[in-house]
Coordinates of C-alpha atoms in Angstrom, one line a residue:
W1152 CA 112.7 111.5 95.6
L1153 CA 112.4 113.0 99.1
G1154 CA 112.9 116.4 97.5
I1155 CA 110.1 115.9 95.0
N1156 CA 107.7 114.8 97.8
I1157 CA 108.7 117.8 100.0
F1158 CA 108.0 120.1 97.1
L1159 CA 104.6 118.6 96.4
F1160 CA 103.7 118.5 100.1
T1161 CA 104.7 122.2 100.4
Y1162 CA 102.6 123.2 97.3
Y1163 CA 99.5 121.4 98.5
F1164 CA 100.0 122.6 102.1
L1165 CA 100.0 126.2 101.0
F1166 CA 97.1 125.6 98.7
F1167 CA 94.8 124.2 101.4
D1168 CA 96.1 126.7 103.9
R1169 CA 94.9 129.5 101.7
D1170 CA 91.9 128.1 99.9
E1171 CA 88.9 130.2 100.8
R1172 CA 86.5 127.2 100.5
Y1173 CA 88.1 125.9 103.7
F1174 CA 88.0 129.1 105.7
Y1175 CA 85.4 127.8 108.2
T1176 CA 87.0 124.3 108.3
R1177 CA 90.3 125.9 109.2
A1178 CA 88.5 127.9 111.9
I1179 CA 87.9 124.6 113.7
L1180 CA 90.9 122.5 112.7
G1181 CA 93.7 125.1 112.3
S1182 CA 96.8 124.0 110.3
A1183 CA 96.1 120.3 110.9
L1184 CA 93.7 120.5 107.9
A1185 CA 96.6 121.5 105.6
W1186 CA 98.8 118.7 107.0
A1187 CA 96.2 116.1 106.5
R1188 CA 95.2 117.2 103.0
A1189 CA 98.7 117.8 101.7
S1190 CA 99.9 114.4 102.9
A1191 CA 96.7 112.8 101.3
K1192 CA 97.6 114.3 97.9
C1193 CA 101.2 113.0 98.2
L1194 CA 99.9 109.6 99.2
N1195 CA 97.8 109.5 96.1
F1196 CA 100.8 110.5 94.0
N1197 CA 103.0 107.8 95.5
S1198 CA 100.3 105.2 95.3
M1199 CA 100.0 105.9 91.6
L1200 CA 103.7 105.0 91.1
I1201 CA 104.1 102.1 93.5
L1202 CA 102.9 99.4 91.0
L1203 CA 104.8 100.6 87.9
P1204 CA 108.3 99.3 89.0
V1205 CA 106.9 95.8 89.4
C1206 CA 105.2 95.7 86.0
R1207 CA 108.0 93.5 84.6
N1208 CA 106.5 93.2 81.1
L1209 CA 106.4 97.0 80.9
L1210 CA 110.0 97.3 82.0
S1211 CA 111.1 94.7 79.4
F1212 CA 109.2 96.6 76.7
L1213 CA 110.8 99.9 77.8
R1214 CA 114.2 98.2 77.8
G1215 CA 113.7 97.0 74.3
T1216 CA 112.4 100.4 73.0
C1217 CA 115.3 102.1 74.8
S1218 CA 118.0 100.0 73.1
C1219 CA 119.3 103.0 71.3
C1220 CA 119.1 105.3 74.3
R1221 CA 122.1 106.5 76.4
R1222 CA 123.5 104.0 78.9
T1223 CA 122.6 106.3 81.8
L1224 CA 118.9 106.3 80.7
R1225 CA 118.8 102.5 80.3
K1226 CA 120.5 102.0 83.6
Q1227 CA 117.6 103.6 85.4
L1228 CA 115.4 100.6 84.5
D1229 CA 117.8 98.4 86.6
H1230 CA 116.8 100.4 89.7
N1231 CA 113.1 99.4 89.6
L1232 CA 113.1 97.6 92.9
T1233 CA 115.1 100.3 94.6
F1234 CA 112.5 102.8 93.4
H1235 CA 109.7 100.5 94.5
K1236 CA 111.1 100.4 98.0
L1237 CA 111.7 104.1 98.1
V1238 CA 108.1 104.8 97.2
A1239 CA 106.9 102.3 99.8
Y1240 CA 109.0 104.0 102.5
T1241 CA 107.6 107.4 101.4
L1242 CA 104.1 106.0 101.7
A1243 CA 104.8 104.8 105.2
L1244 CA 106.1 108.2 106.2
L1245 CA 103.2 110.1 104.6
T1246 CA 100.7 107.7 106.2
A1247 CA 102.1 108.5 109.6
V1248 CA 101.8 112.2 108.9
H1249 CA 98.2 111.8 107.5
T1250 CA 97.1 109.7 110.5
I1251 CA 98.6 112.0 113.2
A1252 CA 97.1 115.1 111.5
H1253 CA 93.6 113.5 111.4
L1254 CA 93.9 112.5 115.1
F1255 CA 94.4 116.2 115.8
N1256 CA 91.5 117.0 113.6
L1257 CA 89.2 114.6 115.4
E1258 CA 90.2 116.0 118.8
R1259 CA 89.5 119.6 117.6
Y1260 CA 86.2 118.5 116.1
N1261 CA 85.3 117.0 119.4
H1262 CA 86.4 120.0 121.4
S1263 CA 84.5 122.4 119.2
Q1264 CA 81.3 120.3 119.5
Q1265 CA 81.5 120.4 123.3
A1266 CA 82.4 124.2 123.4
T1267 CA 79.6 126.5 124.6
D1268 CA 81.5 129.8 124.6
G1269 CA 79.8 131.2 121.4
S1270 CA 83.1 131.2 119.5
L1271 CA 83.2 130.6 115.8
P1272 CA 84.3 126.9 116.1
A1273 CA 81.4 126.4 118.6
V1274 CA 78.8 128.1 116.3
L1275 CA 80.0 126.1 113.3
S1276 CA 79.8 122.8 115.2
K1277 CA 76.1 123.5 116.0
M1278 CA 75.1 124.2 112.4
H1279 CA 73.9 120.6 111.9
L1280 CA 70.8 121.6 113.9
Q1281 CA 69.8 124.0 111.1
G1282 CA 69.6 121.4 108.3
S1283 CA 71.1 118.2 106.8
N1284 CA 73.3 120.2 104.4
K1285 CA 74.5 122.7 106.9
W1286 CA 76.8 120.6 109.0
L1287 CA 80.6 121.2 109.0
N1288 CA 81.6 119.2 112.1
P1289 CA 81.0 115.4 111.6
I1290 CA 80.8 115.0 115.4
H1291 CA 77.2 115.8 116.4
S1292 CA 77.1 114.6 120.0
N1293 CA 79.0 115.4 123.1
Q1294 CA 79.3 111.6 123.8
T1295 CA 81.0 110.8 120.5
T1296 CA 84.6 109.8 121.0
V1297 CA 87.6 109.8 118.6
E1298 CA 87.7 105.9 118.7
Y1299 CA 84.0 105.7 117.8
V1300 CA 84.6 107.9 114.6
A1301 CA 87.8 105.9 113.7
F1302 CA 86.0 102.5 113.8
T1303 CA 82.5 103.2 112.7
T1304 CA 82.8 105.6 109.8
I1305 CA 84.0 104.6 106.3
P1306 CA 87.0 107.0 106.3
G1307 CA 88.0 105.9 109.8
L1308 CA 87.7 102.1 109.3
T1309 CA 89.3 102.1 105.8
G1310 CA 92.1 104.2 107.1
V1311 CA 92.8 101.7 109.9
I1312 CA 92.7 98.8 107.5
I1313 CA 95.0 100.3 104.9
T1314 CA 97.4 101.5 107.5
L1315 CA 97.6 98.0 109.0
A1316 CA 98.0 96.5 105.5
L1317 CA 100.9 98.9 104.8
I1318 CA 102.6 98.2 108.1
L1319 CA 102.5 94.5 107.4
M1320 CA 103.8 94.8 103.8
V1321 CA 106.7 97.1 104.8
T1322 CA 107.8 95.1 107.8
S1323 CA 107.6 91.8 106.0
S1324 CA 109.7 93.2 103.2
T1325 CA 112.8 93.5 105.3
E1326 CA 115.8 91.5 104.1
F1327 CA 115.8 89.2 107.1
I1328 CA 112.1 88.2 106.5
R1329 CA 112.6 87.8 102.7
R1330 CA 115.7 85.6 103.0
N1331 CA 114.5 83.4 105.9
Y1332 CA 110.7 83.4 105.6
F1333 CA 110.1 84.1 102.0
E1334 CA 106.5 82.7 102.1
V1335 CA 105.6 85.3 104.8
F1336 CA 106.9 88.1 102.6
W1337 CA 105.1 86.6 99.5
Y1338 CA 101.7 86.2 101.0
T1339 CA 101.8 89.4 103.1
H1340 CA 102.8 91.5 100.1
H1341 CA 99.5 90.6 98.4
L1342 CA 97.7 92.7 101.0
F1343 CA 98.3 95.5 98.4
L1344 CA 94.9 94.4 97.0
I1345 CA 93.3 95.4 100.3
Y1346 CA 95.4 98.6 100.4
F1347 CA 94.2 99.8 97.0
A1348 CA 90.6 98.8 97.6
G1349 CA 90.6 100.7 100.9
L1350 CA 92.3 103.7 99.3
V1351 CA 89.7 104.0 96.6
I1352 CA 86.7 104.1 99.0
H1353 CA 88.6 106.0 101.8
G1354 CA 87.3 109.4 100.9
I1355 CA 83.8 108.5 99.8
A1356 CA 81.9 109.5 103.0
G1357 CA 83.6 113.0 103.0
L1358 CA 83.9 113.8 106.6
V1359 CA 86.1 116.8 105.9
R1360 CA 83.9 119.4 104.3
G1361 CA 84.2 122.9 102.9
Q1362 CA 81.9 125.7 101.8
T1363 CA 80.2 125.2 98.5
E1364 CA 80.8 127.5 95.5
E1365 CA 77.2 128.6 95.4
S1366 CA 77.3 129.5 99.1
M1367 CA 80.5 131.4 98.8
E1368 CA 79.0 133.6 96.1
E1369 CA 76.1 134.6 98.5
V1370 CA 78.0 134.7 101.8
H1371 CA 81.7 134.9 101.3
P1372 CA 83.6 134.1 104.5
H1373 CA 85.9 137.1 104.4
R1374 CA 82.8 139.4 104.3
C1375 CA 80.3 137.4 106.4
A1376 CA 82.2 135.3 108.9
Q1377 CA 81.9 137.9 111.7
Y1378 CA 78.1 137.8 111.5
L1379 CA 77.9 134.1 112.5
T1380 CA 78.8 135.0 116.1
K1381 CA 77.0 138.3 116.2
K1382 CA 73.8 137.6 114.3
D1383 CA 70.6 139.2 115.6
E1384 CA 67.3 137.3 115.4
D1385 CA 65.7 140.0 113.1
C1386 CA 68.8 140.2 110.9
S1387 CA 68.1 141.4 107.4
H1388 CA 71.7 141.8 106.1
D1389 CA 73.0 139.8 103.1
C1390 CA 75.3 137.9 105.4
C1391 CA 72.6 136.8 107.7
K1392 CA 72.1 133.6 105.6
A1393 CA 73.9 130.6 107.0
P1394 CA 76.7 129.2 104.8
E1395 CA 76.2 125.7 103.3
F1396 CA 78.9 123.0 103.2
G1397 CA 79.7 120.1 101.0
S1398 CA 82.1 117.1 101.1
I1399 CA 85.5 117.2 99.3
P1400 CA 85.1 114.8 96.3
A1401 CA 87.0 111.5 96.6
E1402 CA 90.0 111.7 94.2
S1403 CA 92.1 108.7 95.0
W1404 CA 90.5 106.6 92.3
K1405 CA 91.6 109.1 89.7
W1406 CA 95.2 108.8 90.7
V1407 CA 95.4 105.0 90.8
L1408 CA 92.9 103.9 88.1
A1409 CA 95.4 103.9 85.2
P1410 CA 98.2 102.1 87.1
L1411 CA 95.7 99.5 88.4
L1412 CA 94.4 98.8 84.9
L1413 CA 98.0 98.5 83.7
Y1414 CA 98.8 96.1 86.5
I1415 CA 95.7 94.0 85.9
F1416 CA 96.6 93.7 82.2
E1417 CA 100.1 92.8 83.3
R1418 CA 98.8 90.0 85.6
I1419 CA 96.4 88.7 82.9
L1420 CA 99.2 88.5 80.4
R1421 CA 101.5 86.7 82.9
V1422 CA 98.7 84.2 83.9
W1423 CA 98.0 83.5 80.2
R1424 CA 101.7 83.0 79.4
A1425 CA 102.3 80.9 82.5
R1426 CA 99.5 78.5 81.5
Q1427 CA 101.4 77.5 78.3
K1428 CA 102.8 74.0 78.5
V1429 CA 106.4 73.5 79.7
V1430 CA 108.2 70.3 79.0
V1431 CA 111.1 69.4 81.3
T1432 CA 113.6 67.7 78.9
K1433 CA 116.5 67.0 81.3
V1434 CA 117.1 67.0 85.0
V1435 CA 120.7 67.2 86.3
M1436 CA 121.7 67.1 90.0
H1437 CA 125.0 68.9 90.5
P1438 CA 127.2 69.0 93.7
A1439 CA 126.3 71.3 96.5
R1440 CA 122.6 70.5 96.0
V1441 CA 122.3 72.5 92.8
L1442 CA 119.5 71.3 90.5
E1443 CA 119.6 72.0 86.8
L1444 CA 116.3 71.9 84.8
Q1445 CA 116.4 72.0 81.0
M1446 CA 113.0 72.9 79.5
Q1447 CA 111.2 73.7 76.3
K1448 CA 108.2 75.9 75.7
K1449 CA 106.5 76.9 72.5
G1450 CA 107.3 80.4 71.4
F1451 CA 109.9 81.0 74.1
R1452 CA 112.5 83.6 73.1
M1453 CA 115.3 84.8 75.3
E1454 CA 118.3 87.0 75.5
V1455 CA 121.5 86.5 77.5
G1456 CA 121.2 87.3 81.3
Q1457 CA 117.4 87.3 81.4
Y1458 CA 115.3 85.6 84.1
I1459 CA 112.0 83.7 84.5
F1460 CA 109.5 83.1 87.3
V1461 CA 108.9 79.5 88.1
N1462 CA 106.0 77.9 89.8
C1463 CA 105.5 74.2 90.8
P1464 CA 101.8 73.6 91.6
A1465 CA 102.7 70.4 93.4
I1466 CA 104.5 72.5 96.0
S1467 CA 102.5 75.7 96.0
L1468 CA 99.8 77.1 93.7
L1469 CA 100.6 80.7 94.4
E1470 CA 104.4 81.0 94.9
W1471 CA 106.5 82.2 92.0
H1472 CA 110.3 82.4 92.4
P1473 CA 112.7 84.2 90.0
F1474 CA 115.6 82.3 88.5
T1475 CA 118.2 83.5 86.0
L1476 CA 118.4 81.6 82.7
T1477 CA 121.7 79.7 82.3
S1478 CA 121.2 78.7 78.7
A1479 CA 122.2 80.6 75.6
P1480 CA 119.7 82.1 73.1
E1481 CA 121.4 79.8 70.5
E1482 CA 120.3 76.6 72.2
D1483 CA 117.0 74.8 71.5
F1484 CA 116.1 74.7 75.2
F1485 CA 116.3 77.0 78.2
S1486 CA 117.7 76.0 81.5
I1487 CA 117.9 77.2 85.1
H1488 CA 120.1 76.2 88.1
I1489 CA 118.4 76.1 91.5
R1490 CA 120.4 76.0 94.7
A1491 CA 118.8 74.8 97.9
A1492 CA 118.2 78.1 99.8
G1493 CA 114.8 77.8 101.5
D1494 CA 111.7 75.6 102.1
W1495 CA 110.4 76.0 98.5
T1496 CA 113.7 75.2 96.8
E1497 CA 114.4 72.3 99.2
R1498 CA 111.0 70.7 98.4
L1499 CA 111.5 71.3 94.7
I1500 CA 114.9 69.5 94.7
D1501 CA 113.5 66.7 96.8
T1502 CA 110.6 66.3 94.4
F1503 CA 112.8 65.9 91.4
Q1504 CA 115.2 63.6 93.2
Q1505 CA 112.5 61.1 94.1
Q1506 CA 112.9 57.9 92.1
N1507 CA 110.0 56.3 90.2
A1508 CA 108.0 59.5 90.8
E1509 CA 106.0 61.3 88.2
M1510 CA 107.7 64.4 86.8
P1511 CA 106.1 67.4 88.6
R1512 CA 104.5 70.0 86.4
I1513 CA 106.4 73.3 86.0
E1514 CA 104.9 76.6 85.0
V1515 CA 107.1 79.4 83.6
D1516 CA 106.5 83.1 83.3
G1517 CA 108.9 85.2 81.3
P1518 CA 111.6 85.9 80.3
F1519 CA 112.2 89.3 81.7
G1520 CA 115.0 91.7 80.9
T1521 CA 117.9 92.6 83.2
A1522 CA 121.1 94.6 83.2
S1523 CA 123.1 91.7 81.8
E1524 CA 121.4 92.0 78.5
D1525 CA 123.7 95.0 77.8
V1526 CA 126.9 93.0 78.2
F1527 CA 127.7 92.9 74.5
Q1528 CA 127.2 96.7 74.2
Y1529 CA 130.6 97.1 75.9
E1530 CA 134.1 96.6 74.4
V1531 CA 135.3 95.3 77.8
A1532 CA 133.2 93.5 80.4
M1533 CA 133.9 92.5 84.0
L1534 CA 131.5 89.8 85.2
V1535 CA 131.3 89.2 88.9
G1536 CA 129.3 86.3 90.3
A1537 CA 129.0 85.2 94.0
G1538 CA 128.0 81.6 94.5
I1539 CA 124.8 80.8 92.5
G1540 CA 125.0 84.4 91.3
V1541 CA 127.1 83.1 88.5
T1542 CA 124.0 81.9 86.6
P1543 CA 123.5 85.0 84.3
F1544 CA 127.1 84.8 83.3
A1545 CA 126.7 81.1 82.4
S1546 CA 124.3 82.3 79.8
I1547 CA 126.6 85.0 78.5
L1548 CA 129.7 82.7 78.3
K1549 CA 127.7 80.0 76.6
S1550 CA 126.5 82.6 74.0
I1551 CA 130.0 83.7 73.4
W1552 CA 131.0 80.0 72.8
Y1553 CA 128.3 79.7 70.1
K1554 CA 129.3 83.0 68.6
F1555 CA 132.9 81.8 68.2
Q1556 CA 131.6 78.6 66.7
Q1557 CA 129.5 80.5 64.2
A1558 CA 132.3 83.0 63.6
D1559 CA 130.0 85.9 64.4
Q1560 CA 131.6 89.1 63.1
T1561 CA 129.1 91.4 64.9
L1562 CA 130.4 90.7 68.4
K1563 CA 131.4 94.1 69.7
T1564 CA 133.0 92.8 72.9
K1565 CA 136.8 92.3 72.7
K1566 CA 137.6 91.2 76.2
I1567 CA 135.9 89.6 79.2
Y1568 CA 137.1 89.4 82.7
F1569 CA 135.2 86.9 84.8
Y1570 CA 135.3 86.6 88.6
W1571 CA 133.6 83.9 90.6
L1572 CA 133.5 83.9 94.4
C1573 CA 132.4 80.7 96.1
R1574 CA 132.4 79.5 99.7
D1575 CA 132.9 75.8 99.0
T1576 CA 134.6 73.7 96.4
G1577 CA 131.5 71.8 95.4
A1578 CA 129.9 74.9 94.0
F1579 CA 132.6 75.0 91.3
A1580 CA 131.8 71.6 89.9
W1581 CA 128.7 72.2 87.8
F1582 CA 130.3 75.2 86.0
N1583 CA 133.7 73.6 85.3
D1584 CA 132.7 71.9 82.1
L1585 CA 131.6 75.2 80.5
L1586 CA 134.8 77.0 81.4
A1587 CA 136.9 74.0 80.2
S1588 CA 135.0 74.1 76.9
L1589 CA 135.5 77.8 76.5
E1590 CA 139.2 77.4 77.2
Q1591 CA 139.6 74.8 74.5
K1592 CA 137.5 76.6 71.9
M1593 CA 139.2 79.9 72.4
A1594 CA 142.6 78.3 72.2
E1595 CA 141.6 76.5 68.9
S1596 CA 140.3 79.7 67.4
G1597 CA 143.4 81.8 68.3
K1598 CA 141.4 83.9 70.9
A1599 CA 142.8 82.5 74.1
D1600 CA 143.2 86.0 75.5
F1601 CA 139.5 86.9 75.0
L1602 CA 138.4 85.4 78.4
T1603 CA 140.4 85.9 81.6
Y1604 CA 138.8 84.3 84.6
R1605 CA 139.6 84.1 88.2
L1606 CA 138.0 81.7 90.7
F1607 CA 138.1 82.7 94.4
L1608 CA 137.5 80.2 97.2
T1609 CA 136.4 82.2 100.2
G1610 CA 136.0 79.2 102.5
W1611 CA 138.3 76.3 103.0
N1612 CA 139.8 73.9 105.5
T1613 CA 143.3 72.7 106.3
S1614 CA 143.1 69.5 104.2
I1615 CA 142.2 71.6 101.0
A1616 CA 145.1 74.0 101.7
N1617 CA 147.5 71.1 102.2
N1618 CA 146.4 69.3 99.0
V1619 CA 146.8 72.5 97.0
A1620 CA 150.3 73.1 98.4
L1621 CA 151.4 69.5 97.5
H1622 CA 150.2 69.9 93.9
F1623 CA 151.3 73.5 93.5
D1624 CA 153.5 72.8 90.4
T1625 CA 150.9 70.9 88.4
T1626 CA 149.6 72.6 85.2
T1627 CA 146.0 72.3 86.2
D1628 CA 144.2 73.4 89.4
T1629 CA 143.6 70.7 92.0
V1630 CA 140.3 72.2 93.0
T1631 CA 138.7 72.8 89.6
G1632 CA 140.9 70.9 87.1
L1633 CA 141.2 74.1 85.0
R1634 CA 144.3 75.8 83.8
H1635 CA 143.7 78.9 86.0
K1636 CA 144.6 78.3 89.6
T1637 CA 142.0 78.9 92.3
I1638 CA 142.7 81.9 94.5
F1639 CA 142.1 81.5 98.2
G1640 CA 140.5 84.5 99.8
R1641 CA 138.6 87.5 98.3
P1642 CA 139.6 89.7 95.4
M1643 CA 141.6 92.9 95.9
W1644 CA 139.2 95.0 93.8
N1645 CA 141.4 98.1 93.7
S1646 CA 144.2 96.0 92.1
E1647 CA 141.8 94.3 89.7
F1648 CA 140.3 97.6 88.5
A1649 CA 143.7 99.2 88.2
A1650 CA 144.9 96.4 86.1
V1651 CA 141.9 96.5 83.8
A1652 CA 142.2 100.3 83.5
A1653 CA 145.9 100.0 82.6
A1654 CA 145.2 97.3 80.0
H1655 CA 142.3 99.3 78.4
P1656 CA 143.1 103.0 78.8
R1657 CA 140.5 104.3 76.3
S1658 CA 137.7 101.7 76.6
V1659 CA 134.2 101.7 78.1
V1660 CA 134.1 98.9 80.6
G1661 CA 130.8 97.4 81.8
V1662 CA 130.9 95.9 85.3
F1663 CA 128.2 93.4 85.9
L1664 CA 127.4 91.8 89.3
C1665 CA 125.0 89.1 90.5
G1666 CA 125.6 89.0 94.2
P1667 CA 125.0 90.6 97.6
G1668 CA 124.6 94.3 98.4
S1669 CA 127.9 94.5 100.3
L1670 CA 129.8 93.4 97.2
A1671 CA 127.8 95.8 95.1
K1672 CA 128.9 98.7 97.2
S1673 CA 132.6 97.7 96.9
L1674 CA 132.3 97.4 93.1
Q1675 CA 130.4 100.6 92.7
K1676 CA 133.0 102.5 94.7
S1677 CA 135.8 101.0 92.6
C1678 CA 134.0 102.0 89.4
H1679 CA 133.9 105.6 90.6
Q1680 CA 137.5 105.6 91.8
H1681 CA 139.0 104.2 88.6
S1682 CA 136.9 106.0 86.0
S1683 CA 138.7 108.9 84.4
L1684 CA 137.2 112.4 84.3
D1685 CA 138.5 112.7 80.8
P1686 CA 135.7 111.3 78.5
R1687 CA 138.4 110.0 76.1
K1688 CA 139.8 107.7 78.7
V1689 CA 138.6 104.6 80.6
K1690 CA 135.1 104.6 82.1
F1691 CA 133.6 101.9 84.3
Y1692 CA 129.8 101.5 84.3
F1693 CA 128.3 99.5 87.2
N1694 CA 125.3 97.2 86.5
K1695 CA 123.7 94.9 89.1
E1696 CA 121.1 92.2 88.7
N1697 CA 117.8 92.9 90.5
F1698 CA 114.9 90.4 90.7

């Protein structure tokens, strides 16, 4: 992406550095004009793209229409937030370049206005005395300062506003702020409305000007520039006529109009859909402060691994938080599991725990597609969940359970490896029933080998370890009550991938993660290391959930 922007910047830089319409403007500003205009063009280009990755309905539509596309093409849709951040960082960098270039421009405008040496910049800066359309230098007084232009003109004031808005949005988007002060991130991010409004009107006043086409035909700068500094009072030459200048037309609105209309349509659709009535049919409080909500909504259709946005007006009218669906498409309800992980989730859990209280109203927007939708497109799947990140795989495993019940012959997946990493034993409790049911159903149907799961406890104390040691010979695990024993510590991913590659030497293996970035890097590295260069042998494809 950086290479694309460097190419565009270089192209526009050379264009403005050679465009004859700005011959006289360059005489005052030098190369700073090309730096400012090239960065402005690239800013428009990136502003055009910044909203597209967060148009979730558009992405879900593209995911559906690309169902027959190659995996590598479909996987690009899973990097929407990464692309959104990349464009945002590019905007921040280009804004810095654009601002610094214009600071140089203002200083040179001011210096040229104050010059009395009869040079070309000095002569051009005095042309406002000859008529209203003649001026090239926007500074018409020796007392005008750079600060005055920055805070009293439309381009200057809007530039300051959109720069401050961009700084606040970028800084509040850091992982620390998002995780610890989500409300700050949420509200600050809506400054994008001010950013786009300022961007559209930023160039209306047209302080940067160039020679008009009509004037160039009469007094071309290459032919007539020398006469501006050597003009006699009784001059009768064709070049004796003074050049006329006009503003550069504002173009930002042309770049961002279509994305803004698309985003507005997206928001209208989401607001309309969110207003549809949601009925909470069941509330279950699981250990480790995990709240399960089972809901129904007219016309709601879902696929495995999808997610929804949830709003509770009793807590906040504007805050919407994403949660992965834990129900299966075959069920007549949809469910989510909410772990206490911040002010909003704490208040939501407390609200539903209150006795004799009226059930709070819940609004739902979605569902939206994710990488986990593709799990049944692979012959072999490795599912990795960390803590509450197991939720998309709950939906997948439930759907498999129903497919076995219905004897679904279209199921392409032949083997699933499931890994769940938890810090405390309480987190296992709400998911045990599903795993136990799967164990029993698969044993009854003669497919006990279909699902291999490993539970990893990454945090424990001495009493837990002693209890496990005393009951080591029991047939069921003392922590979960399941047949598979809980493993203390973290997985050795090289060993796990090597075992899967050996068991399925000619298969395409989909690796799906819902968890932290550090774990994603380890899994992605293992996918590359254990994939064969021979297309006829094992290949690992990494997929990560992004909300």
